[in-house]
Backbone as a printed PyTorch tensor [residue, N CA C, xyz], in Angstrom:
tensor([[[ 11.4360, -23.3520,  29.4360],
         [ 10.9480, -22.0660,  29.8620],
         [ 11.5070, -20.9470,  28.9920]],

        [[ 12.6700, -20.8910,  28.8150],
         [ 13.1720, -20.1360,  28.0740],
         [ 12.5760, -20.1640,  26.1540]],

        [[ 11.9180, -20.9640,  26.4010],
         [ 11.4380, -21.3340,  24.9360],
         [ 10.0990, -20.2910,  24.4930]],

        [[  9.6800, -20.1170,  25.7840],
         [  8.2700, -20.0790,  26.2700],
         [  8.1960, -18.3660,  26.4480]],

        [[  9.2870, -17.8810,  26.7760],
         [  9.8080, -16.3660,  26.9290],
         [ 10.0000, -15.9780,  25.5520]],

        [[ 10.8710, -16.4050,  24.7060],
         [ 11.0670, -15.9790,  23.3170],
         [ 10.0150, -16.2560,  22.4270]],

        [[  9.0240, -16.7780,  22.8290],
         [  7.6520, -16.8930,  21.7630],
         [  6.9350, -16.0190,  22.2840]],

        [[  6.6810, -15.5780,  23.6630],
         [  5.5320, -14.7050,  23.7570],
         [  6.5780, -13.4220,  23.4620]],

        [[  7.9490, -13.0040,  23.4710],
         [  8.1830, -11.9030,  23.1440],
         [  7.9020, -11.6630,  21.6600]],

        [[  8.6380, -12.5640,  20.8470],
         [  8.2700, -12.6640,  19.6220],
         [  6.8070, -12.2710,  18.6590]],

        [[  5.4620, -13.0380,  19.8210],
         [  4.4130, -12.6100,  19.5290],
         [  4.0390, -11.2780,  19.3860]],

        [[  4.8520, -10.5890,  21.1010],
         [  4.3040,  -9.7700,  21.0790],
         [  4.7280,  -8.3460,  20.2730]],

        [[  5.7910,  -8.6170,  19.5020],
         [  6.3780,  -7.4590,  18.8570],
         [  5.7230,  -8.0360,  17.4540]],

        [[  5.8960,  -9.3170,  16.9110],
         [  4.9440,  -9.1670,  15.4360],
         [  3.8440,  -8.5270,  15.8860]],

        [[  2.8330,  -8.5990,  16.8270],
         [  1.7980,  -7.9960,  17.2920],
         [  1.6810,  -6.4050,  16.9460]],

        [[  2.9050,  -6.0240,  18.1380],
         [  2.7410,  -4.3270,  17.4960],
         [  3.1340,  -3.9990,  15.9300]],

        [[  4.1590,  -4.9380,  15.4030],
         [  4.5060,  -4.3930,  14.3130],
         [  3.1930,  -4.6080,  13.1430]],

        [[  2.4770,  -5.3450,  13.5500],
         [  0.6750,  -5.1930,  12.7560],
         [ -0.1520,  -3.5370,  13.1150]],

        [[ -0.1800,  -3.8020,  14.1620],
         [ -0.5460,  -2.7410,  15.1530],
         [  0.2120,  -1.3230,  14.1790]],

        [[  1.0840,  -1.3470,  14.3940],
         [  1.9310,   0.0220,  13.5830],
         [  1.2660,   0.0870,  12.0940]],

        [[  1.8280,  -0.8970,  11.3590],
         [  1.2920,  -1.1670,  10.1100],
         [ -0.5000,  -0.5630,  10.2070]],

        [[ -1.2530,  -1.4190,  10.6060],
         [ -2.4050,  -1.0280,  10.3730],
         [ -2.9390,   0.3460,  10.7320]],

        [[ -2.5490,   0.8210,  11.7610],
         [ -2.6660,   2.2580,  12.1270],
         [ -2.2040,   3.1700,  10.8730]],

        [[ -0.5130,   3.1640,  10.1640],
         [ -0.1390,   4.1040,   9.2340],
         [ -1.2160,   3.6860,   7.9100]],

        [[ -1.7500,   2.8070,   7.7680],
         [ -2.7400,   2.3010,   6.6990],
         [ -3.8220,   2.9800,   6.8670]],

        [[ -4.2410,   3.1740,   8.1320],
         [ -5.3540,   4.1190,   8.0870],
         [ -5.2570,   5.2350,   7.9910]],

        [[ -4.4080,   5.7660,   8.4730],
         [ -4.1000,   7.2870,   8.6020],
         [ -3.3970,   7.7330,   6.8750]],

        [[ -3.2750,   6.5930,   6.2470],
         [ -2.9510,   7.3480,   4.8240],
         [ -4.1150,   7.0210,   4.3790]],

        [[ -5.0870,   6.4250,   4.3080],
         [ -6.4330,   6.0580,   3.9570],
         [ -7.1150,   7.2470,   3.9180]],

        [[ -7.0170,   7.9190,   5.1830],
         [ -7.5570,   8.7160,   5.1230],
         [ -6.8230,  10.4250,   4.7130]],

        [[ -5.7790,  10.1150,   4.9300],
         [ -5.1540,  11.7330,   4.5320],
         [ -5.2180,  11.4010,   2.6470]],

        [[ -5.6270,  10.1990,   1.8500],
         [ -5.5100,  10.1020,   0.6950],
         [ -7.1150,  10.3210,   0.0570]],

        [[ -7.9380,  10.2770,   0.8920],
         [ -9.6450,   9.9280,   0.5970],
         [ -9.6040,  11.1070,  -0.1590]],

        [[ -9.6200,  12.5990,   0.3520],
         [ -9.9630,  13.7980,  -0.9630],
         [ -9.0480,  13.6500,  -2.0970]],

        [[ -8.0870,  13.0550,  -2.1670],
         [ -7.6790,  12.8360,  -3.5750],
         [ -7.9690,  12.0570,  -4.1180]],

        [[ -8.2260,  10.9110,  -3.8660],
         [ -8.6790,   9.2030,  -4.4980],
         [-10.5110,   9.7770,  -5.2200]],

        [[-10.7190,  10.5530,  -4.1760],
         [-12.2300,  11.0260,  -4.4930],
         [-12.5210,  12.0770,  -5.8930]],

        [[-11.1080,  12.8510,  -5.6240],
         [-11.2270,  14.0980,  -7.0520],
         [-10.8040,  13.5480,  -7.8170]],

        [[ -9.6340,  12.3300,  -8.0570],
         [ -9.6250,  11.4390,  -8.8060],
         [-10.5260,  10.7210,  -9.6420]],

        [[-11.0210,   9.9730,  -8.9690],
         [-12.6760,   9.0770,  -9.4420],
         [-13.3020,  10.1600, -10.2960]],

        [[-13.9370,  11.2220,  -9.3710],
         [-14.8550,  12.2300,  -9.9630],
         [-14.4020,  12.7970, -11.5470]],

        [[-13.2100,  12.0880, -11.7770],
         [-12.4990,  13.0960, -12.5780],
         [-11.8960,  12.1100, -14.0990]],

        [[-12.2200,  11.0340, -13.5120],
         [-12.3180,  10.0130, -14.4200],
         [-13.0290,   9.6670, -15.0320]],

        [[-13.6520,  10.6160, -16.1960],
         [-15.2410,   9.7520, -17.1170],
         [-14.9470,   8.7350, -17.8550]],

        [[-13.5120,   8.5370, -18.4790],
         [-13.5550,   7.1580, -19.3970],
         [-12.9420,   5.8240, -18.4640]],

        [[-12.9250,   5.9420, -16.9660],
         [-13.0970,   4.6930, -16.5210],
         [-11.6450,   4.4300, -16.8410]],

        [[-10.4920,   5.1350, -17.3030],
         [ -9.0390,   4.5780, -17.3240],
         [ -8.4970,   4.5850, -15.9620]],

        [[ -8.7570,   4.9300, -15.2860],
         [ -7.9860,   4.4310, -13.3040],
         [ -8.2470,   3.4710, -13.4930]],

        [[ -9.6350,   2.7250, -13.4400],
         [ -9.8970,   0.9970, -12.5730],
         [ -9.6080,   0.1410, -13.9290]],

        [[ -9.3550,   0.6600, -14.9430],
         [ -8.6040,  -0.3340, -15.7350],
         [ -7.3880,  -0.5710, -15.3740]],

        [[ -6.5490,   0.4620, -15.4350],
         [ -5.1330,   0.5690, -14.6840],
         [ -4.6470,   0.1550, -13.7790]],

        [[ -5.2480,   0.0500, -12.5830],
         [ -5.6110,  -0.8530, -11.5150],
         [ -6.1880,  -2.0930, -11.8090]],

        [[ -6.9910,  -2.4540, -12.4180],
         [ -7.3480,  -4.1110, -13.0220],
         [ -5.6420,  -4.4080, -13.9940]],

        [[ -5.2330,  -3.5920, -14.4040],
         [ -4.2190,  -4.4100, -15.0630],
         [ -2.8570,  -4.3810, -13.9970]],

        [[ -2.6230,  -3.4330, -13.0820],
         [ -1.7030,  -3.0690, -12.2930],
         [ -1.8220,  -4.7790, -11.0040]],

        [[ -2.7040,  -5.0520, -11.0690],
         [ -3.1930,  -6.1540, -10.0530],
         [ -2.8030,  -7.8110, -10.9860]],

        [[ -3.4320,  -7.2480, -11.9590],
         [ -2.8510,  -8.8630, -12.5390],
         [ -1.5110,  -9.2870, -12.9920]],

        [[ -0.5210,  -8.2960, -13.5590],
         [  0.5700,  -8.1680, -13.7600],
         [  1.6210,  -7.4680, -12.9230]],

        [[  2.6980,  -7.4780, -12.2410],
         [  3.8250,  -6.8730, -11.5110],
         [  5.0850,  -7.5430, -11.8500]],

        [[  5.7290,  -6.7820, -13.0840],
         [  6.8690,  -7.1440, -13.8000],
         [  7.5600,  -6.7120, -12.6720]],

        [[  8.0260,  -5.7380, -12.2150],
         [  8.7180,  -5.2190, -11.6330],
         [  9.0360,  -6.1340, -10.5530]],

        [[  8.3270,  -6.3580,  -9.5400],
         [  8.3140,  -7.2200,  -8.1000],
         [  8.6150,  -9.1020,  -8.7290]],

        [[  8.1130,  -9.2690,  -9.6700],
         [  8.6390, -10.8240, -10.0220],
         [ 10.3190, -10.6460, -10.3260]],

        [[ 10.6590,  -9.7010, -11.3220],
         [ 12.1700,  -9.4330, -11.2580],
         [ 12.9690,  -9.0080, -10.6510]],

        [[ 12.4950,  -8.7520,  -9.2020],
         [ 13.1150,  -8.6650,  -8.3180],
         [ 13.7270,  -6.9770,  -8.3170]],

        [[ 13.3790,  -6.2590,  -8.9910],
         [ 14.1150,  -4.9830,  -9.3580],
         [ 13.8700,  -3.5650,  -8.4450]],

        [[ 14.2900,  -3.0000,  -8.1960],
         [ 13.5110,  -2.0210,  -7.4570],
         [ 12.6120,  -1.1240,  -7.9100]],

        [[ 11.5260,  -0.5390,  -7.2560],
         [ 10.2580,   0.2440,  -8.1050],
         [ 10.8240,   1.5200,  -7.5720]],

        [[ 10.1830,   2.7490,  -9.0630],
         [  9.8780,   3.8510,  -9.0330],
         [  9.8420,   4.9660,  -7.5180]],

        [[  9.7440,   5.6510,  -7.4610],
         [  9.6460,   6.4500,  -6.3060],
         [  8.4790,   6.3980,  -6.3860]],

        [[  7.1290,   6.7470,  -7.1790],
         [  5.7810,   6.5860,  -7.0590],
         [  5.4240,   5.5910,  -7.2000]],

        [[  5.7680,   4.6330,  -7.7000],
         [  5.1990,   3.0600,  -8.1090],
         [  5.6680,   2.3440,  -6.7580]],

        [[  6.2170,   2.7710,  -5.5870],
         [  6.6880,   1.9810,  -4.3070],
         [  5.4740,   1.6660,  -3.5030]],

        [[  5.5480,   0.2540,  -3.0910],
         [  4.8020,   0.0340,  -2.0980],
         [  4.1870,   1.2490,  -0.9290]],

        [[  5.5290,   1.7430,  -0.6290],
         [  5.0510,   2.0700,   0.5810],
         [  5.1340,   4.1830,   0.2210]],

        [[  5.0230,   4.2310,  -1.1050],
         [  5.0590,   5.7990,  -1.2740],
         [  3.8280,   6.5370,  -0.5790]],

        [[  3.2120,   7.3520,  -0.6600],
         [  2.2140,   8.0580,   0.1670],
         [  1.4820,   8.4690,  -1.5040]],

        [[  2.6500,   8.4580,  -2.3300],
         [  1.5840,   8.9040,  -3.9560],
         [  1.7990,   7.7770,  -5.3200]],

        [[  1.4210,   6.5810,  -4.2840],
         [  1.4640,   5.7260,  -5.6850],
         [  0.3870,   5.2720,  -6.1100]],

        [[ -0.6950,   5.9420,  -5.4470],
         [ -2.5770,   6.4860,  -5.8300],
         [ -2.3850,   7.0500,  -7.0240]],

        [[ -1.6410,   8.0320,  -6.7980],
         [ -1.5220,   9.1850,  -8.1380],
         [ -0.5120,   8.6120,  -9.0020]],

        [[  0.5780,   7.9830,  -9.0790],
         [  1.1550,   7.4480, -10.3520],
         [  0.0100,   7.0770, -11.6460]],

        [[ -1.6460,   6.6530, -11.2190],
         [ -2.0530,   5.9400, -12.6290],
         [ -2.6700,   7.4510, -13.3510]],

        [[ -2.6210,   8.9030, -12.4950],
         [ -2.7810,  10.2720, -13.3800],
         [ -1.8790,  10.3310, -14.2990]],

        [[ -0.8570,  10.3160, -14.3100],
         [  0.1810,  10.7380, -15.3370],
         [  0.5060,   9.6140, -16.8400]]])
């Protein structure tokens, strides 16, 4: 029984901690959309989605275990905008 208590608690906090996660995912989704958008618009030679095609196939950083950038972080709010500069 006691086995049976620590799995559904267990469930139920990975549960919210999705729950949390996916909620702050949206809500930067969307507080990021007018910039991702003046971005694009603003890109005629197509260098973002290269940057991003190469940013996706390669991650020196995360295989070496090293810590990333303040903008290059997973979880920054402007690591959209790191491929402007």
């Amino acid at each position: 029984m006691q086995t049976l208590a620590l799995q559904l608690t267990t469930t139920l906090v990975d549960d919210a901690i999705a729950l949390v996660q996916g909620l702050g995912r949206a809500v930067l989704s969307l507080a990021m959309a007018p910039i991702e958008r003046i971005a694009r618009a603003c890109d005629v030679a197509g260098v973002l989605e290269q940057r991003r095609a190469d940013r996706r196939t390669s991650r020196p950083a995360a295989a070496s275990g090293g810590r990333c950038k303040s903008r290059n972080c997973r979880w920054s709010p402007f690591r959209g905008l790191s491929e402007l500069t």
